[in-house]
Amino acid sequence: MGREGERVRLMAWVRGRVQGVGFRWWTRARALEEGLKGAATNLDDGRVEVVAEGSREGCERLLGHLRSGKTPGKVDSVVEHWGPPRGSFDGFVER
């Protein structure tokens, strides 16, 4: 865990049956509940890329949601990468 109030950027690549099942909408709703900004984007290879910026705690909770087994569709794996926030998002969008 980082220090309290630390701002971070989470990038997560979600593999499984996650396109065409409401997964991006569901991810957006969870991210907004956590006060995060970012995007959920369908990739050509069938994965969904999730980029979220905000508190480390909120991003870790979002990652937990992605891995919870309670998502739309079926998640087979989630690969994560952490970094500093870039501040390039206004709200949370589906692409």
JSON list of C-alpha atoms in Angstrom, two decimals:
[
{"chain": "A", "resi": 1, "resn": "MET", "atom": "CA", "xyz": [0.00, 0.00, 0.00]},
{"chain": "A", "resi": 2, "resn": "GLY", "atom": "CA", "xyz": [1.15, 3.51, -0.76]},
{"chain": "A", "resi": 3, "resn": "ARG", "atom": "CA", "xyz": [0.83, 6.50, 1.46]},
{"chain": "A", "resi": 4, "resn": "GLU", "atom": "CA", "xyz": [-2.60, 7.82, 2.41]},
{"chain": "A", "resi": 5, "resn": "GLY", "atom": "CA", "xyz": [-4.16, 9.94, -0.32]},
{"chain": "A", "resi": 6, "resn": "GLU", "atom": "CA", "xyz": [-1.62, 8.91, -2.96]},
{"chain": "A", "resi": 7, "resn": "ARG", "atom": "CA", "xyz": [-2.84, 9.57, -6.53]},
{"chain": "A", "resi": 8, "resn": "VAL", "atom": "CA", "xyz": [-2.12, 6.87, -9.08]},
{"chain": "A", "resi": 9, "resn": "ARG", "atom": "CA", "xyz": [-2.88, 5.58, -12.57]},
{"chain": "A", "resi": 10, "resn": "LEU", "atom": "CA", "xyz": [-4.02, 1.97, -12.91]},
{"chain": "A", "resi": 11, "resn": "MET", "atom": "CA", "xyz": [-3.93, 0.27, -16.28]},
{"chain": "A", "resi": 12, "resn": "ALA", "atom": "CA", "xyz": [-5.61, -3.13, -16.41]},
{"chain": "A", "resi": 13, "resn": "TRP", "atom": "CA", "xyz": [-6.05, -5.45, -19.37]},
{"chain": "A", "resi": 14, "resn": "VAL", "atom": "CA", "xyz": [-8.99, -7.78, -18.88]},
{"chain": "A", "resi": 15, "resn": "ARG", "atom": "CA", "xyz": [-9.15, -11.01, -20.87]},
{"chain": "A", "resi": 16, "resn": "GLY", "atom": "CA", "xyz": [-12.19, -13.27, -21.21]},
{"chain": "A", "resi": 17, "resn": "ARG", "atom": "CA", "xyz": [-15.74, -12.87, -22.52]},
{"chain": "A", "resi": 18, "resn": "VAL", "atom": "CA", "xyz": [-15.84, -9.15, -21.77]},
{"chain": "A", "resi": 19, "resn": "GLN", "atom": "CA", "xyz": [-17.03, -7.50, -25.00]},
{"chain": "A", "resi": 20, "resn": "GLY", "atom": "CA", "xyz": [-20.71, -7.15, -25.89]},
{"chain": "A", "resi": 21, "resn": "VAL", "atom": "CA", "xyz": [-21.86, -8.10, -22.37]},
{"chain": "A", "resi": 22, "resn": "GLY", "atom": "CA", "xyz": [-22.09, -4.67, -20.64]},
{"chain": "A", "resi": 23, "resn": "PHE", "atom": "CA", "xyz": [-18.63, -4.99, -19.11]},
{"chain": "A", "resi": 24, "resn": "ARG", "atom": "CA", "xyz": [-17.44, -1.46, -19.98]},
{"chain": "A", "resi": 25, "resn": "TRP", "atom": "CA", "xyz": [-20.68, 0.09, -18.66]},
{"chain": "A", "resi": 26, "resn": "TRP", "atom": "CA", "xyz": [-20.36, -1.95, -15.44]},
{"chain": "A", "resi": 27, "resn": "THR", "atom": "CA", "xyz": [-16.68, -0.95, -15.07]},
{"chain": "A", "resi": 28, "resn": "ARG", "atom": "CA", "xyz": [-17.57, 2.71, -15.58]},
{"chain": "A", "resi": 29, "resn": "ALA", "atom": "CA", "xyz": [-20.23, 2.50, -12.86]},
{"chain": "A", "resi": 30, "resn": "ARG", "atom": "CA", "xyz": [-17.78, 0.91, -10.38]},
{"chain": "A", "resi": 31, "resn": "ALA", "atom": "CA", "xyz": [-15.09, 3.49, -11.23]},
{"chain": "A", "resi": 32, "resn": "LEU", "atom": "CA", "xyz": [-17.48, 6.41, -10.72]},
{"chain": "A", "resi": 33, "resn": "GLU", "atom": "CA", "xyz": [-18.53, 4.94, -7.35]},
{"chain": "A", "resi": 34, "resn": "GLU", "atom": "CA", "xyz": [-14.84, 5.11, -6.37]},
{"chain": "A", "resi": 35, "resn": "GLY", "atom": "CA", "xyz": [-14.46, 8.69, -7.63]},
{"chain": "A", "resi": 36, "resn": "LEU", "atom": "CA", "xyz": [-12.08, 7.67, -10.41]},
{"chain": "A", "resi": 37, "resn": "LYS", "atom": "CA", "xyz": [-11.51, 9.16, -13.86]},
{"chain": "A", "resi": 38, "resn": "GLY", "atom": "CA", "xyz": [-10.46, 7.19, -16.92]},
{"chain": "A", "resi": 39, "resn": "ALA", "atom": "CA", "xyz": [-11.75, 4.94, -19.68]},
{"chain": "A", "resi": 40, "resn": "ALA", "atom": "CA", "xyz": [-12.76, 1.38, -20.52]},
{"chain": "A", "resi": 41, "resn": "THR", "atom": "CA", "xyz": [-11.87, 0.53, -24.11]},
{"chain": "A", "resi": 42, "resn": "ASN", "atom": "CA", "xyz": [-12.58, -2.54, -26.27]},
{"chain": "A", "resi": 43, "resn": "LEU", "atom": "CA", "xyz": [-9.38, -3.80, -27.91]},
{"chain": "A", "resi": 44, "resn": "ASP", "atom": "CA", "xyz": [-9.25, -5.58, -31.27]},
{"chain": "A", "resi": 45, "resn": "ASP", "atom": "CA", "xyz": [-7.96, -8.79, -29.65]},
{"chain": "A", "resi": 46, "resn": "GLY", "atom": "CA", "xyz": [-11.09, -9.16, -27.48]},
{"chain": "A", "resi": 47, "resn": "ARG", "atom": "CA", "xyz": [-9.68, -7.69, -24.28]},
{"chain": "A", "resi": 48, "resn": "VAL", "atom": "CA", "xyz": [-10.91, -4.59, -22.48]},
{"chain": "A", "resi": 49, "resn": "GLU", "atom": "CA", "xyz": [-8.33, -2.01, -21.41]},
{"chain": "A", "resi": 50, "resn": "VAL", "atom": "CA", "xyz": [-9.24, -0.15, -18.23]},
{"chain": "A", "resi": 51, "resn": "VAL", "atom": "CA", "xyz": [-7.37, 3.04, -17.34]},
{"chain": "A", "resi": 52, "resn": "ALA", "atom": "CA", "xyz": [-8.30, 4.64, -14.02]},
{"chain": "A", "resi": 53, "resn": "GLU", "atom": "CA", "xyz": [-6.81, 7.60, -12.18]},
{"chain": "A", "resi": 54, "resn": "GLY", "atom": "CA", "xyz": [-7.50, 8.71, -8.65]},
{"chain": "A", "resi": 55, "resn": "SER", "atom": "CA", "xyz": [-6.74, 7.52, -5.14]},
{"chain": "A", "resi": 56, "resn": "ARG", "atom": "CA", "xyz": [-4.66, 4.36, -4.78]},
{"chain": "A", "resi": 57, "resn": "GLU", "atom": "CA", "xyz": [-7.38, 2.98, -2.50]},
{"chain": "A", "resi": 58, "resn": "GLY", "atom": "CA", "xyz": [-10.10, 3.58, -5.10]},
{"chain": "A", "resi": 59, "resn": "CYS", "atom": "CA", "xyz": [-8.01, 2.04, -7.87]},
{"chain": "A", "resi": 60, "resn": "GLU", "atom": "CA", "xyz": [-7.26, -1.01, -5.73]},
{"chain": "A", "resi": 61, "resn": "ARG", "atom": "CA", "xyz": [-10.99, -1.42, -5.01]},
{"chain": "A", "resi": 62, "resn": "LEU", "atom": "CA", "xyz": [-11.75, -1.16, -8.75]},
{"chain": "A", "resi": 63, "resn": "LEU", "atom": "CA", "xyz": [-9.11, -3.82, -9.46]},
{"chain": "A", "resi": 64, "resn": "GLY", "atom": "CA", "xyz": [-10.79, -5.99, -6.83]},
{"chain": "A", "resi": 65, "resn": "HIS", "atom": "CA", "xyz": [-14.14, -5.53, -8.59]},
{"chain": "A", "resi": 66, "resn": "LEU", "atom": "CA", "xyz": [-12.58, -6.56, -11.92]},
{"chain": "A", "resi": 67, "resn": "ARG", "atom": "CA", "xyz": [-11.26, -9.75, -10.30]},
{"chain": "A", "resi": 68, "resn": "SER", "atom": "CA", "xyz": [-14.34, -10.45, -8.15]},
{"chain": "A", "resi": 69, "resn": "GLY", "atom": "CA", "xyz": [-16.09, -12.95, -10.41]},
{"chain": "A", "resi": 70, "resn": "LYS", "atom": "CA", "xyz": [-19.19, -10.71, -10.22]},
{"chain": "A", "resi": 71, "resn": "THR", "atom": "CA", "xyz": [-18.64, -8.89, -13.53]},
{"chain": "A", "resi": 72, "resn": "PRO", "atom": "CA", "xyz": [-20.82, -9.16, -16.62]},
{"chain": "A", "resi": 73, "resn": "GLY", "atom": "CA", "xyz": [-19.50, -11.84, -18.95]},
{"chain": "A", "resi": 74, "resn": "LYS", "atom": "CA", "xyz": [-16.54, -13.88, -17.73]},
{"chain": "A", "resi": 75, "resn": "VAL", "atom": "CA", "xyz": [-13.11, -12.60, -16.74]},
{"chain": "A", "resi": 76, "resn": "ASP", "atom": "CA", "xyz": [-10.29, -15.09, -17.32]},
{"chain": "A", "resi": 77, "resn": "SER", "atom": "CA", "xyz": [-7.39, -12.86, -16.26]},
{"chain": "A", "resi": 78, "resn": "VAL", "atom": "CA", "xyz": [-6.47, -9.28, -15.36]},
{"chain": "A", "resi": 79, "resn": "VAL", "atom": "CA", "xyz": [-2.97, -7.91, -15.95]},
{"chain": "A", "resi": 80, "resn": "GLU", "atom": "CA", "xyz": [-2.24, -4.67, -14.10]},
{"chain": "A", "resi": 81, "resn": "HIS", "atom": "CA", "xyz": [0.31, -1.87, -14.38]},
{"chain": "A", "resi": 82, "resn": "TRP", "atom": "CA", "xyz": [0.66, 1.02, -11.94]},
{"chain": "A", "resi": 83, "resn": "GLY", "atom": "CA", "xyz": [2.11, 4.46, -12.60]},
{"chain": "A", "resi": 84, "resn": "PRO", "atom": "CA", "xyz": [1.75, 8.16, -11.83]},
{"chain": "A", "resi": 85, "resn": "PRO", "atom": "CA", "xyz": [-1.48, 9.91, -12.91]},
{"chain": "A", "resi": 86, "resn": "ARG", "atom": "CA", "xyz": [-1.35, 11.92, -16.12]},
{"chain": "A", "resi": 87, "resn": "GLY", "atom": "CA", "xyz": [-4.52, 13.95, -15.52]},
{"chain": "A", "resi": 88, "resn": "SER", "atom": "CA", "xyz": [-5.71, 13.41, -19.08]},
{"chain": "A", "resi": 89, "resn": "PHE", "atom": "CA", "xyz": [-9.29, 12.33, -18.30]},
{"chain": "A", "resi": 90, "resn": "ASP", "atom": "CA", "xyz": [-12.44, 14.28, -17.51]},
{"chain": "A", "resi": 91, "resn": "GLY", "atom": "CA", "xyz": [-14.89, 11.77, -16.06]},
{"chain": "A", "resi": 92, "resn": "PHE", "atom": "CA", "xyz": [-14.96, 8.09, -17.01]},
{"chain": "A", "resi": 93, "resn": "VAL", "atom": "CA", "xyz": [-15.77, 7.08, -20.58]},
{"chain": "A", "resi": 94, "resn": "GLU", "atom": "CA", "xyz": [-16.52, 3.94, -22.54]},
{"chain": "A", "resi": 95, "resn": "ARG", "atom": "CA", "xyz": [-14.72, 3.58, -25.86]}
]
